Coordinates of C-alpha atoms in Angstrom, one line a residue:
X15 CA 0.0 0.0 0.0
X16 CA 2.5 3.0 0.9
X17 CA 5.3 1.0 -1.3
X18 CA 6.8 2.9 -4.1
X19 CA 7.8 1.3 -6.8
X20 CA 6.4 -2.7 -7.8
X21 CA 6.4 -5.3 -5.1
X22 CA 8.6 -8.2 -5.7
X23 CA 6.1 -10.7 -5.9
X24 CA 2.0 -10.6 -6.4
X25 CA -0.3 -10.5 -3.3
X26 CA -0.9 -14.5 -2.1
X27 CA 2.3 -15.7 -3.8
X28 CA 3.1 -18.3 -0.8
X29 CA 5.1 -16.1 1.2
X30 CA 4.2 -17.3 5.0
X31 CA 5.8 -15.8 8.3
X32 CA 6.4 -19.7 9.4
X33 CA 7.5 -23.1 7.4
X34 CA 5.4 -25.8 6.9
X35 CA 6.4 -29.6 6.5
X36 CA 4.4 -31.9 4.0
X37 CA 3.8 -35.2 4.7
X38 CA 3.0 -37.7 1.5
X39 CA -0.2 -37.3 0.0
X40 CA -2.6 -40.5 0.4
X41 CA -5.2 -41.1 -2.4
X42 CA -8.1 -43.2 -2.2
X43 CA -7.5 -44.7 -5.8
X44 CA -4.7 -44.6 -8.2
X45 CA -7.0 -44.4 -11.5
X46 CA -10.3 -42.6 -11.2
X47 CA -12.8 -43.1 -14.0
X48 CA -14.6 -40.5 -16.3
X49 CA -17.2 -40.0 -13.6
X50 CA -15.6 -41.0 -11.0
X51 CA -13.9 -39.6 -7.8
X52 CA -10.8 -40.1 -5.6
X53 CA -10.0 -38.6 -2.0
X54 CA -6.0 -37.0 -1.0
X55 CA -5.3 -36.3 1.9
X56 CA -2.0 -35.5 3.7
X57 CA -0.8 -34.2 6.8
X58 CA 0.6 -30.9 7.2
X59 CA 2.8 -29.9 9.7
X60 CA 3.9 -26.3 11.0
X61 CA 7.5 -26.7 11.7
X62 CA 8.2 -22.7 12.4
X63 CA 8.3 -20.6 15.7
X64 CA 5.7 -18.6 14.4
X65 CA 1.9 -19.6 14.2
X66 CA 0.6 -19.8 10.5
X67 CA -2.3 -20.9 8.0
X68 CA -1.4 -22.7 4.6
X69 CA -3.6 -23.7 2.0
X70 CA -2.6 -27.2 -0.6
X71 CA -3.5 -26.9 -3.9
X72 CA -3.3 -30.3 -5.6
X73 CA -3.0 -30.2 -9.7
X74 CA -3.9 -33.1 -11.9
X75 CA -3.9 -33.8 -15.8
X76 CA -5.2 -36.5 -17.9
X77 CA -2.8 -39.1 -19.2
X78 CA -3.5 -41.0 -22.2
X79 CA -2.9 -44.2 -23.2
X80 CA -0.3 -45.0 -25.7

């Protein structure tokens, strides 16, 4: 807000006040079919001096067959 000149990185880019471990993310099902569903889940684990929310994002893609 009172900065003058362009901030090094956009609001919400992941900077945190605290570090966070990640355990290994746990899925319900390996393959999921065309209408089907599967559940991650994964324990997260503030490791810093400093108390601290985080939010997981979790990114997934189709693969073909060859």
């Amino acid at each position: 807000m009172y900065l003058k000149g362009q901030p090094l990185f956009a609001f919400g880019h992941g900077l945190s006040y605290t570090k966070f471990k990640y355990g290994r993310v746990k899925l319900s099902a390996r393959r999921i079919a065309a209408e089907g569903q599967v559940t991650a889940a994964l324990d997260i684990t503030n490791t810093g001096q400093r108390e601290g929310d985080e939010v997981v994002q979790l990114y997934i893609h189709e693969v073909k067959p060859l």
